[in-house]
PDB file of C-alpha atoms in Angstrom:
ATOM      1  CA  ILE E1171     -13.767 -45.087  47.943  1.00 50.00           C
ATOM      2  CA  ALA E1172     -12.006 -43.827  44.789  1.00 51.00           C
ATOM      3  CA  ARG E1173     -10.368 -47.143  43.999  1.00 56.00           C
ATOM      4  CA  PRO E1174     -13.575 -49.222  44.031  1.00 65.00           C
ATOM      5  CA  ILE E1175     -15.263 -46.568  41.897  1.00 63.00           C
ATOM      6  CA  ALA E1176     -12.338 -46.538  39.486  1.00 59.00           C
ATOM      7  CA  PHE E1177     -12.375 -50.298  39.230  1.00 66.00           C
ATOM      8  CA  GLU E1178     -16.141 -50.425  39.008  1.00 67.00           C
ATOM      9  CA  TYR E1179     -16.501 -47.488  36.563  1.00 66.00           C
ATOM     10  CA  PRO E1180     -13.224 -47.093  34.613  1.00 67.00           C
ATOM     11  CA  MET E1181     -14.738 -44.396  32.337  1.00 71.00           C
ATOM     12  CA  THR E1182     -14.906 -42.003  35.280  1.00 71.00           C
ATOM     13  CA  VAL E1183     -11.107 -41.938  35.366  1.00 69.00           C
ATOM     14  CA  ALA E1184     -10.985 -40.699  31.811  1.00 74.00           C
ATOM     15  CA  PHE E1185     -13.747 -38.176  32.537  1.00 76.00           C
ATOM     16  CA  TRP E1186     -12.023 -36.707  35.587  1.00 76.00           C
ATOM     17  CA  GLY E1187      -8.677 -36.693  33.802  1.00 77.00           C
ATOM     18  CA  PHE E1188     -10.191 -34.797  30.869  1.00 81.00           C
ATOM     19  CA  PHE E1189     -11.990 -32.466  33.292  1.00 81.00           C
ATOM     20  CA  LEU E1190      -8.771 -31.639  35.153  1.00 84.00           C
ATOM     21  CA  LEU E1191      -6.932 -31.084  31.841  1.00 88.00           C
ATOM     22  CA  VAL E1192      -9.579 -28.710  30.501  1.00 88.00           C
ATOM     23  CA  THR E1193      -9.865 -26.857  33.817  1.00 89.00           C
ATOM     24  CA  THR E1194      -6.088 -26.415  34.079  1.00 89.00           C
ATOM     25  CA  PHE E1195      -5.870 -25.231  30.472  1.00 88.00           C
ATOM     26  CA  GLY E1196      -8.729 -22.762  31.065  1.00 88.00           C
ATOM     27  CA  LEU E1197      -7.048 -21.360  34.174  1.00 90.00           C
ATOM     28  CA  ILE E1198      -3.740 -20.979  32.321  1.00 91.00           C
ATOM     29  CA  VAL E1199      -5.496 -19.187  29.423  1.00 90.00           C
ATOM     30  CA  CYS E1200      -7.227 -16.815  31.878  1.00 89.00           C
ATOM     31  CA  VAL E1201      -3.946 -16.011  33.637  1.00 90.00           C
ATOM     32  CA  VAL E1202      -2.101 -15.434  30.347  1.00 91.00           C
ATOM     33  CA  ALA E1203      -4.969 -13.293  29.007  1.00 89.00           C
ATOM     34  CA  ASN E1204      -4.880 -11.108  32.135  1.00 88.00           C
ATOM     35  CA  ILE E1205      -1.121 -10.718  31.827  1.00 90.00           C
ATOM     36  CA  VAL E1206      -1.396  -9.781  28.127  1.00 90.00           C
ATOM     37  CA  GLN E1207      -4.237  -7.345  28.857  1.00 88.00           C
ATOM     38  CA  ASP E1208      -2.218  -5.676  31.606  1.00 87.00           C
ATOM     39  CA  ALA E1209       0.791  -5.458  29.281  1.00 88.00           C
ATOM     40  CA  ILE E1210      -1.318  -3.863  26.522  1.00 88.00           C
ATOM     41  CA  GLU E1211      -2.838  -1.338  28.932  1.00 88.00           C
ATOM     42  CA  THR E1212       0.591  -0.513  30.345  1.00 87.00           C
ATOM     43  CA  SER E1213       1.967  -0.064  26.815  1.00 85.00           C
ATOM     44  CA  ARG E1214      -0.892   2.280  25.907  1.00 86.00           C
ATOM     45  CA  VAL E1215      -0.414   4.336  29.046  1.00 86.00           C
ATOM     46  CA  LEU E1216       3.343   4.482  28.442  1.00 85.00           C
ATOM     47  CA  GLU E1217       2.842   5.518  24.805  1.00 84.00           C
ATOM     48  CA  THR E1218       0.342   8.205  25.783  1.00 80.00           C
ATOM     49  CA  SER E1219       2.628   9.488  28.536  1.00 82.00           C
ATOM     50  CA  THR E1220       5.584   9.547  26.144  1.00 81.00           C
ATOM     51  CA  LYS E1221       3.600  11.525  23.584  1.00 77.00           C
ATOM     52  CA  GLU E1222       2.453  13.977  26.252  1.00 80.00           C
ATOM     53  CA  VAL E1223       6.034  14.467  27.449  1.00 80.00           C
ATOM     54  CA  GLU E1224       7.255  14.975  23.887  1.00 75.00           C
ATOM     55  CA  ARG E1225       4.466  17.437  23.176  1.00 72.00           C
ATOM     56  CA  GLU E1226       5.221  19.330  26.369  1.00 76.00           C
ATOM     57  CA  ASN E1227       8.889  19.484  25.386  1.00 73.00           C
ATOM     58  CA  ARG E1228       7.903  20.820  21.969  1.00 69.00           C
ATOM     59  CA  GLN E1229       5.637  23.384  23.610  1.00 70.00           C
ATOM     60  CA  ASN E1230       8.512  24.540  25.800  1.00 73.00           C
ATOM     61  CA  ALA E1231      10.717  24.794  22.745  1.00 68.00           C
ATOM     62  CA  GLY E1232       7.898  26.659  21.044  1.00 67.00           C
ATOM     63  CA  ARG E1233       7.786  29.173  23.878  1.00 71.00           C
ATOM     64  CA  ARG E1234      11.512  29.716  23.503  1.00 70.00           C
ATOM     65  CA  ALA E1235      11.017  30.159  19.768  1.00 68.00           C
ATOM     66  CA  ARG E1236       8.223  32.661  20.431  1.00 69.00           C
ATOM     67  CA  THR E1237      10.523  34.668  22.711  1.00 71.00           C
ATOM     68  CA  LEU E1238      13.182  34.609  20.016  1.00 68.00           C
ATOM     69  CA  LEU E1239      10.664  35.661  17.365  1.00 69.00           C
ATOM     70  CA  ARG E1240       9.636  38.656  19.454  1.00 72.00           C
ATOM     71  CA  LEU E1241      13.253  39.788  19.415  1.00 69.00           C
ATOM     72  CA  ILE E1242      13.414  39.339  15.628  1.00 70.00           C
ATOM     73  CA  ASP E1243      10.100  41.097  14.967  1.00 70.00           C
ATOM     74  CA  GLU E1244      11.382  44.531  13.961  1.00 69.00           C
ATOM     75  CA  ASP E1245       8.072  46.375  13.608  1.00 71.00           C
ATOM     76  CA  GLY E1246       6.506  44.721  16.684  1.00 71.00           C
ATOM     77  CA  ASP E1247       3.240  43.733  14.943  1.00 73.00           C
ATOM     78  CA  GLY E1248       3.380  40.123  16.149  1.00 73.00           C
ATOM     79  CA  GLU E1249       3.859  38.792  12.612  1.00 78.00           C
ATOM     80  CA  LEU E1250       6.854  37.875  10.522  1.00 77.00           C
ATOM     81  CA  ASP E1251       7.173  38.829   6.872  1.00 80.00           C
ATOM     82  CA  PHE E1252       9.703  37.560   4.331  1.00 80.00           C
ATOM     83  CA  ASP E1253      12.546  39.838   5.441  1.00 82.00           C
ATOM     84  CA  GLU E1254      12.034  39.084   9.143  1.00 80.00           C
ATOM     85  CA  LEU E1255      11.895  35.334   8.489  1.00 78.00           C
ATOM     86  CA  ASP E1256      15.053  35.587   6.429  1.00 82.00           C
ATOM     87  CA  ALA E1257      16.729  37.351   9.358  1.00 80.00           C
ATOM     88  CA  ALA E1258      15.383  34.681  11.758  1.00 77.00           C
ATOM     89  CA  LEU E1259      16.934  31.896   9.710  1.00 79.00           C
ATOM     90  CA  LYS E1260      20.315  33.534  10.223  1.00 81.00           C
ATOM     91  CA  GLN E1261      19.927  33.128  14.008  1.00 77.00           C
ATOM     92  CA  LYS E1262      21.620  29.950  15.202  1.00 79.00           C
ATOM     93  CA  GLU E1263      19.171  29.484  18.078  1.00 75.00           C
ATOM     94  CA  PHE E1264      16.170  29.639  15.742  1.00 74.00           C
ATOM     95  CA  VAL E1265      17.750  27.071  13.409  1.00 77.00           C
ATOM     96  CA  GLN E1266      18.402  24.764  16.370  1.00 77.00           C
ATOM     97  CA  THR E1267      14.752  25.157  17.371  1.00 72.00           C
ATOM     98  CA  LEU E1268      13.709  24.028  13.900  1.00 72.00           C
ATOM     99  CA  TYR E1269      15.991  21.017  14.232  1.00 74.00           C
ATOM    100  CA  SER E1270      14.419  20.172  17.607  1.00 69.00           C
ATOM    101  CA  PHE E1271      11.021  20.029  15.886  1.00 67.00           C
ATOM    102  CA  GLU E1272      12.499  17.863  13.110  1.00 67.00           C
ATOM    103  CA  VAL E1273      11.590  20.593  10.645  1.00 68.00           C
ATOM    104  CA  PRO E1274      13.938  20.790   7.653  1.00 66.00           C
ATOM    105  CA  VAL E1275      15.676  24.145   7.532  1.00 63.00           C
ATOM    106  CA  MET E1276      14.245  25.918   4.497  1.00 69.00           C
ATOM    107  CA  ASP E1277      14.394  29.391   3.104  1.00 76.00           C
ATOM    108  CA  ALA E1278      12.015  32.161   4.132  1.00 77.00           C
ATOM    109  CA  GLU E1279       9.756  31.706   1.099  1.00 78.00           C
ATOM    110  CA  SER E1280       9.282  27.972   1.831  1.00 77.00           C
ATOM    111  CA  LEU E1281       8.429  28.670   5.486  1.00 75.00           C
ATOM    112  CA  LEU E1282       5.860  31.244   4.380  1.00 77.00           C
ATOM    113  CA  ARG E1283       4.250  28.734   2.036  1.00 75.00           C
ATOM    114  CA  LEU E1284       4.249  26.069   4.759  1.00 74.00           C
ATOM    115  CA  PHE E1285       2.702  28.055   7.616  1.00 75.00           C
ATOM    116  CA  ASP E1286       0.914  30.979   5.944  1.00 74.00           C
ATOM    117  CA  LYS E1287      -2.563  29.429   5.714  1.00 73.00           C
ATOM    118  CA  ASN E1288      -4.440  32.603   4.756  1.00 73.00           C
ATOM    119  CA  VAL E1289      -1.852  33.580   2.105  1.00 72.00           C
ATOM    120  CA  SER E1290      -1.323  37.027   3.614  1.00 76.00           C
ATOM    121  CA  GLY E1291       2.432  37.082   3.115  1.00 78.00           C
ATOM    122  CA  LYS E1292       2.989  37.066   6.898  1.00 80.00           C
ATOM    123  CA  ILE E1293       3.025  34.478   9.706  1.00 78.00           C
ATOM    124  CA  SER E1294       1.793  35.242  13.198  1.00 77.00           C
ATOM    125  CA  PHE E1295       3.754  33.994  16.199  1.00 72.00           C
ATOM    126  CA  ASP E1296       0.938  31.677  17.293  1.00 74.00           C
ATOM    127  CA  ALA E1297       0.487  30.194  13.813  1.00 76.00           C
ATOM    128  CA  LEU E1298       4.204  29.523  13.467  1.00 73.00           C
ATOM    129  CA  VAL E1299       4.665  28.045  16.957  1.00 72.00           C
ATOM    130  CA  ASN E1300       1.481  25.934  16.811  1.00 73.00           C
ATOM    131  CA  GLY E1301       2.468  24.733  13.356  1.00 73.00           C
ATOM    132  CA  LEU E1302       5.927  23.734  14.564  1.00 69.00           C
ATOM    133  CA  VAL E1303       4.558  21.994  17.668  1.00 65.00           C
ATOM    134  CA  GLY E1304       1.881  20.119  15.742  1.00 66.00           C
ATOM    135  CA  MET E1305       4.126  18.863  12.944  1.00 64.00           C
ATOM    136  CA  LEU E1306       5.101  15.692  14.835  1.00 58.00           C
ATOM    137  CA  ASP E1307       1.573  14.857  15.988  1.00 59.00           C
ATOM    138  CA  ASP E1308      -0.192  11.830  14.584  1.00 54.00           C
ATOM    139  CA  ILE E1309      -2.056  12.389  11.324  1.00 56.00           C
ATOM    140  CA  GLU E1310      -5.799  12.232  11.900  1.00 64.00           C
ATOM    141  CA  ASP E1311      -8.727  11.860   9.524  1.00 63.00           C
ATOM    142  CA  LYS E1312      -9.349  15.596   9.500  1.00 68.00           C
ATOM    143  CA  ASP E1313      -5.758  16.144   8.379  1.00 64.00           C
ATOM    144  CA  TRP E1314      -6.318  13.887   5.374  1.00 66.00           C
ATOM    145  CA  ILE E1315      -9.551  15.738   4.612  1.00 77.00           C
ATOM    146  CA  PHE E1316      -7.759  19.083   4.832  1.00 72.00           C
ATOM    147  CA  LEU E1317      -4.954  17.773   2.619  1.00 70.00           C
ATOM    148  CA  SER E1318      -7.481  16.471   0.092  1.00 78.00           C
ATOM    149  CA  ILE E1319      -9.330  19.816  -0.014  1.00 81.00           C
ATOM    150  CA  TRP E1320      -6.060  21.710  -0.258  1.00 75.00           C
ATOM    151  CA  SER E1321      -4.794  19.520  -3.110  1.00 80.00           C
ATOM    152  CA  GLU E1322      -8.133  19.870  -4.901  1.00 82.00           C
ATOM    153  CA  GLY E1323      -7.870  23.652  -4.527  1.00 81.00           C
ATOM    154  CA  LEU E1324      -4.372  23.572  -6.001  1.00 81.00           C
ATOM    155  CA  HIS E1325      -5.657  21.433  -8.858  1.00 86.00           C
ATOM    156  CA  LEU E1326      -8.420  23.938  -9.601  1.00 87.00           C
ATOM    157  CA  ARG E1327      -5.928  26.803  -9.462  1.00 88.00           C
ATOM    158  CA  ALA E1328      -3.647  24.936 -11.841  1.00 89.00           C
ATOM    159  CA  ASP E1329      -6.552  24.423 -14.255  1.00 89.00           C
ATOM    160  CA  THR E1330      -7.394  28.133 -14.048  1.00 90.00           C
ATOM    161  CA  VAL E1331      -3.775  29.091 -14.715  1.00 91.00           C
ATOM    162  CA  GLU E1332      -3.697  26.665 -17.649  1.00 92.00           C
ATOM    163  CA  LEU E1333      -6.803  28.259 -19.165  1.00 92.00           C
ATOM    164  CA  GLN E1334      -5.362  31.726 -18.686  1.00 93.00           C
ATOM    165  CA  CYS E1335      -2.106  30.627 -20.303  1.00 93.00           C
ATOM    166  CA  GLU E1336      -4.015  29.208 -23.269  1.00 93.00           C
ATOM    167  CA  LYS E1337      -5.897  32.498 -23.658  1.00 93.00           C
ATOM    168  CA  LEU E1338      -2.644  34.426 -23.373  1.00 94.00           C
ATOM    169  CA  LEU E1339      -1.038  32.161 -25.966  1.00 93.00           C
ATOM    170  CA  GLN E1340      -3.934  32.754 -28.360  1.00 93.00           C
ATOM    171  CA  GLN E1341      -3.623  36.505 -27.821  1.00 93.00           C
ATOM    172  CA  VAL E1342       0.116  36.298 -28.522  1.00 94.00           C
ATOM    173  CA  ILE E1343      -0.575  34.349 -31.720  1.00 93.00           C
ATOM    174  CA  ASN E1344      -3.136  36.936 -32.831  1.00 92.00           C
ATOM    175  CA  LEU E1345      -0.718  39.742 -31.981  1.00 93.00           C
ATOM    176  CA  ARG E1346       1.994  38.038 -33.991  1.00 92.00           C
ATOM    177  CA  LYS E1347      -0.311  37.733 -36.993  1.00 91.00           C
ATOM    178  CA  LEU E1348      -1.255  41.403 -36.635  1.00 91.00           C
ATOM    179  CA  LEU E1349       2.399  42.447 -36.475  1.00 91.00           C
ATOM    180  CA  GLN E1350       3.187  40.356 -39.543  1.00 89.00           C
ATOM    181  CA  HIS E1351       0.303  41.995 -41.389  1.00 89.00           C
ATOM    182  CA  LEU E1352       1.502  45.436 -40.300  1.00 87.00           C
ATOM    183  CA  GLU E1353       5.020  44.597 -41.401  1.00 88.00           C
ATOM    184  CA  SER E1354       3.754  43.493 -44.805  1.00 86.00           C
ATOM    185  CA  SER E1355       1.653  46.645 -45.117  1.00 85.00           C
ATOM    186  CA  LEU E1356       4.617  48.806 -44.143  1.00 84.00           C
ATOM    187  CA  LYS E1357       6.842  47.147 -46.750  1.00 83.00           C
ATOM    188  CA  GLN E1358       4.157  47.635 -49.379  1.00 82.00           C
ATOM    189  CA  PHE E1359       3.789  51.263 -48.362  1.00 80.00           C
ATOM    190  CA  LEU E1360       7.532  51.843 -48.637  1.00 78.00           C
ATOM    191  CA  VAL E1361       7.647  50.223 -52.074  1.00 78.00           C
ATOM    192  CA  SER E1362       4.637  52.230 -53.326  1.00 80.00           C
ATOM    193  CA  ARG E1363       6.079  55.394 -51.796  1.00 75.00           C
ATOM    194  CA  GLU E1364       9.332  54.871 -53.656  1.00 73.00           C
ATOM    195  CA  LYS E1365       7.477  54.270 -56.922  1.00 74.00           C
ATOM    196  CA  THR E1366       5.224  57.303 -56.340  1.00 76.00           C
ATOM    197  CA  TRP E1367       8.220  59.506 -55.601  1.00 76.00           C
ATOM    198  CA  MET E1368       9.960  58.356 -58.745  1.00 74.00           C
ATOM    199  CA  TYR E1369       6.787  58.953 -60.771  1.00 69.00           C
ATOM    200  CA  TYR E1370       6.327  62.515 -59.548  1.00 73.00           C
ATOM    201  CA  ARG E1371      10.000  63.222 -60.063  1.00 74.00           C
ATOM    202  CA  ALA E1372       9.787  62.004 -63.638  1.00 73.00           C
ATOM    203  CA  MET E1373       6.680  64.077 -64.252  1.00 73.00           C
ATOM    204  CA  ALA E1374       8.391  67.176 -62.903  1.00 75.00           C
ATOM    205  CA  TYR E1375      11.385  66.522 -65.113  1.00 74.00           C
ATOM    206  CA  VAL E1376       9.158  66.143 -68.198  1.00 72.00           C
ATOM    207  CA  ARG E1377       7.260  69.350 -67.470  1.00 71.00           C
ATOM    208  CA  SER E1378      10.448  71.288 -66.905  1.00 74.00           C
ATOM    209  CA  ALA E1379      11.771  70.072 -70.255  1.00 62.00           C
TER     210      ALA E1379
END
C-alpha cells in the first residue's frame, strides 16, 4: 500500500520524513533535558549536603573551642576580656581551631573588634563560637545591609571625631594666642619692674644726698 501511495503522492514521503525527523529531535531534546535537570538537582543536593557537613564540622570544632574557652576563662563569667583572649591566643589548640575556621590569627584587640558587637570590651562564648562558625557561610542580603549600616555608623563617628578635632584645634590655637599674650605681658612687666626699681633707687639716692 505504501509504494502506490508514494508513487501516487510523492509529497507524502517528504512530509513523513520531516515528521519523523522532528519527532526524533523532540524526543532527543526531552531526554537530554531530563538528564540535565536530574544533573542540576543532584548537584544542588550535593552542594547543600556538602555545606551542611562543613557547617556541622565547624559546629563540632566550635564546641571544642567552647570547651577550651571555659578552661581559659579565669573568672568563670562566661566572657573573655582582653587579657583572657591574649592568653587564649597562646594556646596551640585554640590557634589550630582558628585555622580550621579559616580565620586569620590576630591579636586580642583585633578579635575583640571583630566579634564584640555591643562594644562592651568582652566576648561571650556563644558570640565567639557562633561568629567563628558563621564566618564561612554564604553572604546574604541582610549581611550586606548590616555591613552598609555599620559602615555608615563608622562614617558618622569619623565625622563626629573630625568635628571634635577641629574644635580642639581651635581651642589649642586660642590657648597659644593667650599664652603668647601672657608672655608678652610678662616681659613688659619685667621691663617696667626693672625701670621702676631703678627709678626708686635713684630717688632714694638723691634724697639721701
